[in-house]
PDB file of C-alpha atoms in Angstrom:
ATOM      1  CA  MET A   1       0.101  -0.147   0.138  1.00  0.00           C
ATOM      2  CA  ASN A   2       1.107   3.408  -0.711  1.00  0.00           C
ATOM      3  CA  ASP A   3      -0.133   4.708   2.803  1.00  0.00           C
ATOM      4  CA  ALA A   4       2.170   2.106   4.672  1.00  0.00           C
ATOM      5  CA  HIS A   5       4.561   4.672   5.882  1.00  0.00           C
ATOM      6  CA  PRO A   6       3.235   8.029   7.273  1.00  0.00           C
ATOM      7  CA  PRO A   7       4.176  11.313   5.382  1.00  0.00           C
ATOM      8  CA  ARG A   8       7.276  12.973   6.470  1.00  0.00           C
ATOM      9  CA  PRO A   9       7.274  16.603   7.609  1.00  0.00           C
ATOM     10  CA  GLU A  10       8.635  19.131   5.174  1.00  0.00           C
ATOM     11  CA  VAL A  11      11.495  21.470   6.311  1.00  0.00           C
ATOM     12  CA  PRO A  12      10.595  23.908   8.955  1.00  0.00           C
ATOM     13  CA  GLN A  13       9.085  27.154   7.674  1.00  0.00           C
ATOM     14  CA  LEU A  14       8.599  30.509   9.313  1.00  0.00           C
ATOM     15  CA  ARG A  15       4.981  31.308   9.231  1.00  0.00           C
ATOM     16  CA  THR A  16       2.192  33.535  10.971  1.00  0.00           C
ATOM     17  CA  LEU A  17      -0.181  31.476  12.994  1.00  0.00           C
ATOM     18  CA  LEU A  18      -3.559  32.704  13.897  1.00  0.00           C
ATOM     19  CA  LEU A  19      -6.014  31.054  16.356  1.00  0.00           C
ATOM     20  CA  THR A  20      -9.474  32.427  16.799  1.00  0.00           C
ATOM     21  CA  ASP A  21     -12.328  31.437  19.164  1.00  0.00           C
ATOM     22  CA  LEU A  22     -15.983  32.507  18.613  1.00  0.00           C
ATOM     23  CA  CYS A  23     -16.827  33.523  22.248  1.00  0.00           C
ATOM     24  CA  ASP A  24     -19.745  31.498  23.995  1.00  0.00           C
ATOM     25  CA  SER A  25     -20.385  29.498  20.902  1.00  0.00           C
ATOM     26  CA  MET A  26     -22.005  26.669  22.935  1.00  0.00           C
ATOM     27  CA  ALA A  27     -24.397  28.988  24.532  1.00  0.00           C
ATOM     28  CA  LEU A  28     -25.147  30.426  21.149  1.00  0.00           C
ATOM     29  CA  VAL A  29     -26.111  27.138  19.599  1.00  0.00           C
ATOM     30  CA  GLU A  30     -28.192  26.256  22.673  1.00  0.00           C
ATOM     31  CA  ARG A  31     -30.140  29.454  22.274  1.00  0.00           C
ATOM     32  CA  LEU A  32     -30.753  29.540  18.492  1.00  0.00           C
ATOM     33  CA  GLY A  33     -31.158  25.606  18.249  1.00  0.00           C
ATOM     34  CA  ASP A  34     -29.293  23.432  15.742  1.00  0.00           C
ATOM     35  CA  ALA A  35     -31.097  24.418  12.576  1.00  0.00           C
ATOM     36  CA  ASN A  36     -30.635  28.224  13.103  1.00  0.00           C
ATOM     37  CA  ALA A  37     -27.240  27.757  14.300  1.00  0.00           C
ATOM     38  CA  ALA A  38     -26.384  25.778  11.112  1.00  0.00           C
ATOM     39  CA  GLU A  39     -27.526  28.547   8.921  1.00  0.00           C
ATOM     40  CA  LEU A  40     -25.560  30.971  10.897  1.00  0.00           C
ATOM     41  CA  PHE A  41     -22.371  29.096  10.624  1.00  0.00           C
ATOM     42  CA  LYS A  42     -23.032  28.843   6.805  1.00  0.00           C
ATOM     43  CA  LEU A  43     -22.817  32.513   6.642  1.00  0.00           C
ATOM     44  CA  HIS A  44     -19.851  32.445   9.076  1.00  0.00           C
ATOM     45  CA  ASP A  45     -18.023  29.980   6.713  1.00  0.00           C
ATOM     46  CA  ALA A  46     -18.645  32.056   3.607  1.00  0.00           C
ATOM     47  CA  LEU A  47     -17.111  35.073   5.481  1.00  0.00           C
ATOM     48  CA  VAL A  48     -14.151  33.241   6.390  1.00  0.00           C
ATOM     49  CA  LEU A  49     -13.532  31.799   2.731  1.00  0.00           C
ATOM     50  CA  GLU A  50     -13.960  35.466   1.527  1.00  0.00           C
ATOM     51  CA  LEU A  51     -11.373  36.981   3.990  1.00  0.00           C
ATOM     52  CA  GLN A  52      -9.069  33.858   3.466  1.00  0.00           C
ATOM     53  CA  GLN A  53      -8.784  34.805  -0.268  1.00  0.00           C
ATOM     54  CA  ARG A  54      -8.501  38.463   0.564  1.00  0.00           C
ATOM     55  CA  TRP A  55      -5.629  38.184   2.867  1.00  0.00           C
ATOM     56  CA  ARG A  56      -3.903  35.133   1.367  1.00  0.00           C
ATOM     57  CA  GLY A  57      -4.498  32.733   4.424  1.00  0.00           C
ATOM     58  CA  ARG A  58      -4.596  29.014   4.433  1.00  0.00           C
ATOM     59  CA  LEU A  59      -7.250  27.474   6.659  1.00  0.00           C
ATOM     60  CA  ILE A  60      -5.833  24.509   8.570  1.00  0.00           C
ATOM     61  CA  ASP A  61      -8.504  23.630  11.051  1.00  0.00           C
ATOM     62  CA  ARG A  62     -11.919  24.649  12.120  1.00  0.00           C
ATOM     63  CA  SER A  63     -14.277  23.959  15.017  1.00  0.00           C
ATOM     64  CA  ASP A  64     -15.745  26.840  17.119  1.00  0.00           C
ATOM     65  CA  GLY A  65     -12.588  28.536  16.342  1.00  0.00           C
ATOM     66  CA  LEU A  66     -10.070  28.789  13.477  1.00  0.00           C
ATOM     67  CA  LEU A  67      -6.435  27.967  12.885  1.00  0.00           C
ATOM     68  CA  LEU A  68      -4.957  29.687   9.891  1.00  0.00           C
ATOM     69  CA  LEU A  69      -1.445  30.013   8.496  1.00  0.00           C
ATOM     70  CA  PHE A  70      -0.167  33.354   6.678  1.00  0.00           C
ATOM     71  CA  GLU A  71       3.065  34.211   4.813  1.00  0.00           C
ATOM     72  CA  ARG A  72       3.147  37.588   6.407  1.00  0.00           C
ATOM     73  CA  PRO A  73       2.010  38.812   9.779  1.00  0.00           C
ATOM     74  CA  ILE A  74       0.247  41.884   8.597  1.00  0.00           C
ATOM     75  CA  ASP A  75      -1.995  39.559   6.537  1.00  0.00           C
ATOM     76  CA  GLY A  76      -2.835  37.697   9.740  1.00  0.00           C
ATOM     77  CA  LEU A  77      -3.736  40.896  11.343  1.00  0.00           C
ATOM     78  CA  GLY A  78      -5.640  42.241   8.520  1.00  0.00           C
ATOM     79  CA  PHE A  79      -7.694  38.993   8.322  1.00  0.00           C
ATOM     80  CA  THR A  80      -8.372  39.237  12.184  1.00  0.00           C
ATOM     81  CA  LEU A  81      -9.488  42.937  12.003  1.00  0.00           C
ATOM     82  CA  ASP A  82     -11.932  42.165   8.990  1.00  0.00           C
ATOM     83  CA  TYR A  83     -13.094  38.933  10.655  1.00  0.00           C
ATOM     84  CA  SER A  84     -14.131  40.615  13.778  1.00  0.00           C
ATOM     85  CA  ARG A  85     -15.974  43.376  11.934  1.00  0.00           C
ATOM     86  CA  GLY A  86     -17.628  40.820   9.570  1.00  0.00           C
ATOM     87  CA  LEU A  87     -18.937  38.927  12.768  1.00  0.00           C
ATOM     88  CA  GLN A  88     -20.264  42.057  14.431  1.00  0.00           C
ATOM     89  CA  ALA A  89     -22.032  42.941  11.208  1.00  0.00           C
ATOM     90  CA  LEU A  90     -23.430  39.517  11.051  1.00  0.00           C
ATOM     91  CA  GLY A  91     -24.570  39.678  14.729  1.00  0.00           C
ATOM     92  CA  THR A  92     -26.381  43.024  14.145  1.00  0.00           C
ATOM     93  CA  GLN A  93     -28.283  41.443  11.124  1.00  0.00           C
ATOM     94  CA  ARG A  94     -29.451  38.476  13.409  1.00  0.00           C
ATOM     95  CA  LYS A  95     -29.773  40.548  16.466  1.00  0.00           C
ATOM     96  CA  LEU A  96     -26.927  38.566  18.091  1.00  0.00           C
ATOM     97  CA  GLN A  97     -23.663  39.545  19.885  1.00  0.00           C
ATOM     98  CA  LEU A  98     -20.946  37.680  18.018  1.00  0.00           C
ATOM     99  CA  ASN A  99     -17.420  38.461  19.497  1.00  0.00           C
ATOM    100  CA  VAL A 100     -14.177  36.757  18.516  1.00  0.00           C
ATOM    101  CA  ARG A 101     -10.818  36.602  20.622  1.00  0.00           C
ATOM    102  CA  ALA A 102      -7.597  35.823  18.744  1.00  0.00           C
ATOM    103  CA  GLY A 103      -3.984  35.016  19.180  1.00  0.00           C
ATOM    104  CA  LEU A 104      -1.351  35.923  16.616  1.00  0.00           C
ATOM    105  CA  HIS A 105       2.238  34.607  16.606  1.00  0.00           C
ATOM    106  CA  VAL A 106       5.143  34.141  14.299  1.00  0.00           C
ATOM    107  CA  GLY A 107       7.386  31.062  14.525  1.00  0.00           C
ATOM    108  CA  GLU A 108       8.867  27.983  12.872  1.00  0.00           C
ATOM    109  CA  VAL A 109       6.334  25.140  11.872  1.00  0.00           C
ATOM    110  CA  LEU A 110       6.495  21.755  10.301  1.00  0.00           C
ATOM    111  CA  THR A 111       3.865  20.782   7.650  1.00  0.00           C
ATOM    112  CA  TRP A 112       3.090  17.689   5.761  1.00  0.00           C
ATOM    113  CA  ARG A 113       0.223  16.727   3.509  1.00  0.00           C
ATOM    114  CA  ASN A 114      -1.959  13.651   4.096  1.00  0.00           C
ATOM    115  CA  SER A 115      -2.578  11.135   1.380  1.00  0.00           C
ATOM    116  CA  ASP A 116      -5.864  11.440  -0.475  1.00  0.00           C
ATOM    117  CA  ALA A 117      -7.031   8.164   0.969  1.00  0.00           C
ATOM    118  CA  ALA A 118      -6.501   9.654   4.375  1.00  0.00           C
ATOM    119  CA  VAL A 119      -8.302  12.945   3.523  1.00  0.00           C
ATOM    120  CA  GLN A 120     -11.272  10.909   2.126  1.00  0.00           C
ATOM    121  CA  VAL A 121     -11.880   9.240   5.563  1.00  0.00           C
ATOM    122  CA  GLY A 122     -11.535  12.476   7.576  1.00  0.00           C
ATOM    123  CA  ALA A 123      -7.983  13.618   7.888  1.00  0.00           C
ATOM    124  CA  LYS A 124      -6.984  17.286   7.297  1.00  0.00           C
ATOM    125  CA  PRO A 125      -5.185  17.945   3.996  1.00  0.00           C
ATOM    126  CA  LEU A 126      -2.401  19.680   5.700  1.00  0.00           C
ATOM    127  CA  GLU A 127      -1.079  19.093   9.217  1.00  0.00           C
ATOM    128  CA  VAL A 128       0.739  21.751  11.235  1.00  0.00           C
ATOM    129  CA  GLU A 129       2.922  21.159  14.233  1.00  0.00           C
ATOM    130  CA  GLY A 130       5.657  23.014  16.193  1.00  0.00           C
ATOM    131  CA  LEU A 131       6.098  24.996  19.399  1.00  0.00           C
ATOM    132  CA  ALA A 132       4.604  28.125  17.625  1.00  0.00           C
ATOM    133  CA  LYS A 133       1.273  26.338  17.553  1.00  0.00           C
ATOM    134  CA  PRO A 134       0.824  25.919  21.169  1.00  0.00           C
ATOM    135  CA  THR A 135       2.104  29.361  21.695  1.00  0.00           C
ATOM    136  CA  ALA A 136      -0.505  30.864  19.541  1.00  0.00           C
ATOM    137  CA  ALA A 137      -3.084  28.834  21.416  1.00  0.00           C
ATOM    138  CA  ARG A 138      -1.814  30.318  24.675  1.00  0.00           C
ATOM    139  CA  LEU A 139      -2.176  33.691  23.211  1.00  0.00           C
ATOM    140  CA  MET A 140      -5.702  33.139  22.175  1.00  0.00           C
ATOM    141  CA  THR A 141      -6.856  31.781  25.640  1.00  0.00           C
ATOM    142  CA  LEU A 142      -5.536  34.830  27.322  1.00  0.00           C
ATOM    143  CA  ALA A 143      -7.451  37.294  25.071  1.00  0.00           C
ATOM    144  CA  ARG A 144     -10.805  38.733  26.290  1.00  0.00           C
ATOM    145  CA  PRO A 145     -13.735  38.937  23.994  1.00  0.00           C
ATOM    146  CA  GLY A 146     -13.080  41.227  21.073  1.00  0.00           C
ATOM    147  CA  GLN A 147      -9.335  41.182  21.808  1.00  0.00           C
ATOM    148  CA  ILE A 148      -6.396  40.460  19.649  1.00  0.00           C
ATOM    149  CA  VAL A 149      -3.280  39.343  21.686  1.00  0.00           C
ATOM    150  CA  LEU A 150       0.068  39.088  19.886  1.00  0.00           C
ATOM    151  CA  SER A 151       3.434  37.747  20.734  1.00  0.00           C
ATOM    152  CA  ALA A 152       6.515  40.235  20.612  1.00  0.00           C
ATOM    153  CA  VAL A 153       7.777  39.229  17.329  1.00  0.00           C
ATOM    154  CA  ALA A 154       4.367  39.360  15.740  1.00  0.00           C
ATOM    155  CA  GLU A 155       3.778  42.918  17.220  1.00  0.00           C
ATOM    156  CA  SER A 156       6.973  44.123  15.971  1.00  0.00           C
ATOM    157  CA  LEU A 157       6.518  42.966  12.466  1.00  0.00           C
ATOM    158  CA  THR A 158       2.789  44.010  12.136  1.00  0.00           C
ATOM    159  CA  HIS A 159       3.473  47.429  13.811  1.00  0.00           C
ATOM    160  CA  ARG A 160       6.141  48.217  11.252  1.00  0.00           C
ATOM    161  CA  ALA A 161       3.928  47.075   8.278  1.00  0.00           C
ATOM    162  CA  ALA A 162       0.679  48.844   9.681  1.00  0.00           C
ATOM    163  CA  ARG A 163       0.659  51.364   6.907  1.00  0.00           C
ATOM    164  CA  GLU A 164      -0.169  48.648   4.446  1.00  0.00           C
ATOM    165  CA  LEU A 165      -3.691  48.694   6.039  1.00  0.00           C
ATOM    166  CA  GLY A 166      -4.263  52.127   4.715  1.00  0.00           C
ATOM    167  CA  GLU A 167      -6.395  54.479   6.969  1.00  0.00           C
ATOM    168  CA  ARG A 168      -7.251  51.595   9.111  1.00  0.00           C
ATOM    169  CA  GLY A 169      -3.675  51.217  10.157  1.00  0.00           C
ATOM    170  CA  GLU A 170      -3.753  54.749  11.505  1.00  0.00           C
ATOM    171  CA  ARG A 171      -6.509  54.042  13.790  1.00  0.00           C
ATOM    172  CA  LEU A 172      -4.855  50.981  15.342  1.00  0.00           C
ATOM    173  CA  LEU A 173      -4.250  51.150  19.179  1.00  0.00           C
ATOM    174  CA  TRP A 174      -1.150  49.239  20.475  1.00  0.00           C
ATOM    175  CA  LYS A 175      -0.691  48.178  24.085  1.00  0.00           C
ATOM    176  CA  SER A 176       1.940  46.241  25.801  1.00  0.00           C
ATOM    177  CA  HIS A 177       0.528  43.941  28.750  1.00  0.00           C
ATOM    178  CA  GLY A 178       4.042  43.074  30.119  1.00  0.00           C
ATOM    179  CA  ARG A 179       5.806  39.756  30.463  1.00  0.00           C
ATOM    180  CA  TRP A 180       4.015  36.477  30.757  1.00  0.00           C
ATOM    181  CA  ARG A 181       5.123  32.920  31.258  1.00  0.00           C
ATOM    182  CA  PHE A 182       3.545  29.959  29.453  1.00  0.00           C
ATOM    183  CA  LYS A 183       3.566  26.479  31.107  1.00  0.00           C
ATOM    184  CA  GLY A 184       6.308  24.342  29.603  1.00  0.00           C
ATOM    185  CA  VAL A 185       8.193  27.494  28.293  1.00  0.00           C
ATOM    186  CA  PRO A 186      11.350  28.384  30.421  1.00  0.00           C
ATOM    187  CA  THR A 187      11.505  31.974  29.403  1.00  0.00           C
ATOM    188  CA  ALA A 188       9.088  34.832  29.798  1.00  0.00           C
ATOM    189  CA  GLN A 189       7.774  36.879  26.967  1.00  0.00           C
ATOM    190  CA  GLU A 190       6.259  40.151  26.509  1.00  0.00           C
ATOM    191  CA  ILE A 191       2.631  40.131  24.930  1.00  0.00           C
ATOM    192  CA  TYR A 192       0.611  42.964  23.294  1.00  0.00           C
ATOM    193  CA  GLU A 193      -2.736  43.992  22.313  1.00  0.00           C
ATOM    194  CA  VAL A 194      -3.776  45.557  19.089  1.00  0.00           C
ATOM    195  CA  GLY A 195      -7.266  46.768  17.798  1.00  0.00           C
ATOM    196  CA  GLU A 196      -9.156  49.693  16.308  1.00  0.00           C
ATOM    197  CA  ILE A 197     -10.272  52.597  18.334  1.00  0.00           C
ATOM    198  CA  GLY A 198     -13.382  52.009  20.166  1.00  0.00           C
ATOM    199  CA  ASN A 199     -13.307  48.292  19.164  1.00  0.00           C
ATOM    200  CA  THR A 200     -10.775  46.694  21.443  1.00  0.00           C
ATOM    201  CA  PRO A 201     -10.886  46.249  25.275  1.00  0.00           C
ATOM    202  CA  LEU A 202      -7.429  47.470  26.098  1.00  0.00           C
ATOM    203  CA  ARG A 203      -7.366  45.529  29.225  1.00  0.00           C
ATOM    204  CA  ALA A 204      -5.027  43.079  30.755  1.00  0.00           C
ATOM    205  CA  PRO A 205      -5.642  39.533  29.857  1.00  0.00           C
ATOM    206  CA  LYS A 206      -6.861  37.099  32.693  1.00  0.00           C
ATOM    207  CA  PRO A 207      -4.311  34.517  33.804  1.00  0.00           C
ATOM    208  CA  THR A 208      -4.999  30.838  33.143  1.00  0.00           C
ATOM    209  CA  PRO A 209      -3.520  27.731  34.559  1.00  0.00           C
ATOM    210  CA  LYS A 210      -1.107  27.547  31.591  1.00  0.00           C
ATOM    211  CA  ALA A 211      -0.286  31.316  31.228  1.00  0.00           C
ATOM    212  CA  TRP A 212       0.337  33.996  33.984  1.00  0.00           C
ATOM    213  CA  ARG A 213       1.958  37.241  34.444  1.00  0.00           C
ATOM    214  CA  ASP A 214       5.644  37.210  35.328  1.00  0.00           C
ATOM    215  CA  ILE A 215       6.122  39.260  38.490  1.00  0.00           C
ATOM    216  CA  PRO A 216       9.495  39.663  39.796  1.00  0.00           C
ATOM    217  CA  LEU A 217      10.211  38.326  43.155  1.00  0.00           C
ATOM    218  CA  TRP A 218      10.646  41.639  44.746  1.00  0.00           C
ATOM    219  CA  ARG A 219       7.212  42.760  43.563  1.00  0.00           C
ATOM    220  CA  ARG A 220       5.363  39.798  45.009  1.00  0.00           C
ATOM    221  CA  PRO A 221       3.141  40.193  48.014  1.00  0.00           C
ATOM    222  CA  ALA A 222       4.389  39.101  51.435  1.00  0.00           C
ATOM    223  CA  SER A 223       1.455  36.861  51.802  1.00  0.00           C
ATOM    224  CA  ALA A 224      -0.841  35.547  49.213  1.00  0.00           C
ATOM    225  CA  ALA A 225      -3.520  34.988  51.766  1.00  0.00           C
ATOM    226  CA  GLY A 226      -4.000  38.769  52.405  1.00  0.00           C
ATOM    227  CA  GLY A 227      -3.621  38.193  56.111  1.00  0.00           C
ATOM    228  CA  GLY A 228      -2.625  35.766  58.750  1.00  0.00           C
ATOM    229  CA  ARG A 229       0.759  34.326  59.550  1.00  0.00           C
ATOM    230  CA  PRO A 230       3.030  34.203  56.544  1.00  0.00           C
ATOM    231  CA  ASP A 231       4.493  30.759  55.674  1.00  0.00           C
ATOM    232  CA  ARG A 232       8.094  29.909  55.315  1.00  0.00           C
ATOM    233  CA  ARG A 233       8.063  30.936  51.779  1.00  0.00           C
ATOM    234  CA  ASP A 234       6.943  34.443  52.638  1.00  0.00           C
ATOM    235  CA  ARG A 235       9.655  34.836  55.356  1.00  0.00           C
ATOM    236  CA  GLY A 236      12.229  33.737  52.865  1.00  0.00           C
ATOM    237  CA  TRP A 237      11.027  36.277  50.440  1.00  0.00           C
ATOM    238  CA  ARG A 238      11.506  39.049  52.903  1.00  0.00           C
ATOM    239  CA  LEU A 239      14.946  38.031  53.532  1.00  0.00           C
ATOM    240  CA  VAL A 240      16.060  38.322  49.869  1.00  0.00           C
ATOM    241  CA  ARG A 241      13.621  41.073  48.469  1.00  0.00           C
ATOM    242  CA  HIS A 242      15.083  44.431  47.250  1.00  0.00           C
ATOM    243  CA  SER A 243      13.725  47.522  48.776  1.00  0.00           C
ATOM    244  CA  PRO A 244      11.156  49.174  46.417  1.00  0.00           C
ATOM    245  CA  ALA A 245      12.950  50.897  43.560  1.00  0.00           C
ATOM    246  CA  THR A 246      10.667  53.798  43.338  1.00  0.00           C
ATOM    247  CA  GLY A 247      10.877  54.567  47.024  1.00  0.00           C
ATOM    248  CA  HIS A 248      14.818  54.200  46.963  1.00  0.00           C
ATOM    249  CA  CYS A 249      14.921  56.688  44.026  1.00  0.00           C
ATOM    250  CA  LEU A 250      12.729  59.182  45.688  1.00  0.00           C
ATOM    251  CA  ARG A 251      14.605  59.065  48.999  1.00  0.00           C
ATOM    252  CA  ARG A 252      17.865  59.748  47.228  1.00  0.00           C
ATOM    253  CA  ALA A 253      16.360  62.520  45.166  1.00  0.00           C
ATOM    254  CA  ARG A 254      14.813  64.296  48.179  1.00  0.00           C
ATOM    255  CA  LEU A 255      17.935  64.090  50.407  1.00  0.00           C
ATOM    256  CA  GLY A 256      20.310  65.273  47.498  1.00  0.00           C
ATOM    257  CA  GLY A 257      23.410  65.082  49.639  1.00  0.00           C
ATOM    258  CA  GLY A 258      26.633  63.315  49.161  1.00  0.00           C
ATOM    259  CA  GLY A 259      27.119  64.243  45.515  1.00  0.00           C
ATOM    260  CA  GLY A 260      23.344  64.177  44.619  1.00  0.00           C
ATOM    261  CA  PHE A 261      21.656  61.504  42.699  1.00  0.00           C
ATOM    262  CA  ALA A 262      24.292  60.061  40.571  1.00  0.00           C
ATOM    263  CA  GLU A 263      23.838  58.521  37.215  1.00  0.00           C
ATOM    264  CA  SER A 264      24.797  55.109  38.347  1.00  0.00           C
ATOM    265  CA  ASP A 265      22.129  55.444  40.922  1.00  0.00           C
ATOM    266  CA  TRP A 266      19.695  56.284  38.239  1.00  0.00           C
ATOM    267  CA  ARG A 267      20.707  53.351  36.109  1.00  0.00           C
ATOM    268  CA  ARG A 268      20.557  50.982  39.085  1.00  0.00           C
ATOM    269  CA  CYS A 269      16.883  52.148  39.763  1.00  0.00           C
ATOM    270  CA  ALA A 270      15.885  52.088  36.237  1.00  0.00           C
ATOM    271  CA  GLY A 271      17.174  48.560  35.838  1.00  0.00           C
ATOM    272  CA  ARG A 272      14.947  47.441  38.907  1.00  0.00           C
ATOM    273  CA  LEU A 273      11.880  48.780  37.443  1.00  0.00           C
ATOM    274  CA  ALA A 274      12.819  47.526  34.063  1.00  0.00           C
ATOM    275  CA  THR A 275      12.398  43.836  35.397  1.00  0.00           C
ATOM    276  CA  THR A 276       8.982  44.395  36.564  1.00  0.00           C
ATOM    277  CA  GLY A 277       7.568  43.319  32.965  1.00  0.00           C
ATOM    278  CA  LEU A 278       5.395  46.148  33.043  1.00  0.00           C
ATOM    279  CA  PRO A 279       6.693  48.822  30.837  1.00  0.00           C
ATOM    280  CA  ASP A 280       3.489  50.786  30.681  1.00  0.00           C
ATOM    281  CA  GLN A 281       3.893  51.802  34.388  1.00  0.00           C
ATOM    282  CA  PRO A 282       4.593  55.508  34.859  1.00  0.00           C
ATOM    283  CA  GLY A 283       7.472  54.866  37.126  1.00  0.00           C
ATOM    284  CA  THR A 284       9.109  52.768  34.537  1.00  0.00           C
ATOM    285  CA  VAL A 285       8.682  55.595  31.842  1.00  0.00           C
ATOM    286  CA  ALA A 286       9.941  58.161  34.176  1.00  0.00           C
ATOM    287  CA  LEU A 287      13.210  56.502  34.913  1.00  0.00           C
ATOM    288  CA  ARG A 288      13.931  56.041  31.330  1.00  0.00           C
ATOM    289  CA  GLN A 289      14.323  59.796  31.005  1.00  0.00           C
ATOM    290  CA  CYS A 290      17.831  61.306  30.632  1.00  0.00           C
ATOM    291  CA  PRO A 291      19.601  61.553  33.923  1.00  0.00           C
ATOM    292  CA  GLN A 292      20.858  65.114  33.154  1.00  0.00           C
ATOM    293  CA  ARG A 293      17.344  66.333  32.763  1.00  0.00           C
ATOM    294  CA  PHE A 294      16.656  65.094  36.340  1.00  0.00           C
ATOM    295  CA  GLU A 295      19.808  66.824  37.580  1.00  0.00           C
ATOM    296  CA  SER A 296      18.975  70.045  36.101  1.00  0.00           C
ATOM    297  CA  THR A 297      15.377  69.903  37.276  1.00  0.00           C
ATOM    298  CA  ARG A 298      16.795  69.115  40.719  1.00  0.00           C
ATOM    299  CA  TYR A 299      19.063  72.368  40.780  1.00  0.00           C
ATOM    300  CA  ALA A 300      16.835  74.572  38.921  1.00  0.00           C
ATOM    301  CA  GLY A 301      15.126  76.034  42.068  1.00  0.00           C
ATOM    302  CA  ALA A 302      18.468  76.709  43.868  1.00  0.00           C
ATOM    303  CA  ASP A 303      19.117  79.866  41.759  1.00  0.00           C
ATOM    304  CA  ALA A 304      15.663  81.174  41.644  1.00  0.00           C
ATOM    305  CA  PRO A 305      14.824  84.165  43.585  1.00  0.00           C
ATOM    306  CA  ARG A 306      13.038  83.777  46.998  1.00  0.00           C
ATOM    307  CA  SER A 307       9.938  85.424  47.517  1.00  0.00           C
TER     308      SER A 307
END
């Protein structure tokens, strides 16, 4: 038989992966009934096919969500924006609230084609595997309804090419949600949100058992219980924690003695805040300013005439 040996994966390829989820799809089917839900999903599939051709995507799998591959990240983002808009329009026609959440990632994948005989009995024409696939899935599960969550590499490439979306690209909002850890992945990674003005939550994702925010040790609370006697881990944390970076900086700035607030002090404090994984925090932004600006501000009042 020709199918005695399983197909071998091709050479790894760099691709953009998009995973989407139609929010509350089970409740939607329950409310509409099977027949009406089937009619709705026919319109949904027609929308997906149209957008797939427009944005040069390859549909790999479909259930209550989609898995698509794209050559370029900006095509994946364009598809997602149009898909979200199309679902909202479809929901308005049917007096339904249809929201999608999406995860967009760029990484290497292995692909292979199943035989015609395998496809005839239910196999997918094209299989996709690789670490990029579960990574995109983690991003998608973090997203709130109506939210597009991107990995750092996907954000960098789509942000750079956003002008290709025309006027829509100028209306996009980009927000970092800090560093997160994914179960099974040793290193933390920064994640982002992108969406059109008025059409994206701009809220931090909700942690899941497989994805959580990377909080530095010195920022963790003394006791997760919120009261009561701290356990051994809490006492150990108190022994090794740093003093709060912002408090240290402000104390040095107010005292101003012993040579003032040196550039090395500034860099040390900035380094502490840079490890929080929260680049959108005001303190982090402030400490990235030029130290000379701080020094000039500090001494600006010294020569001013007193009233």
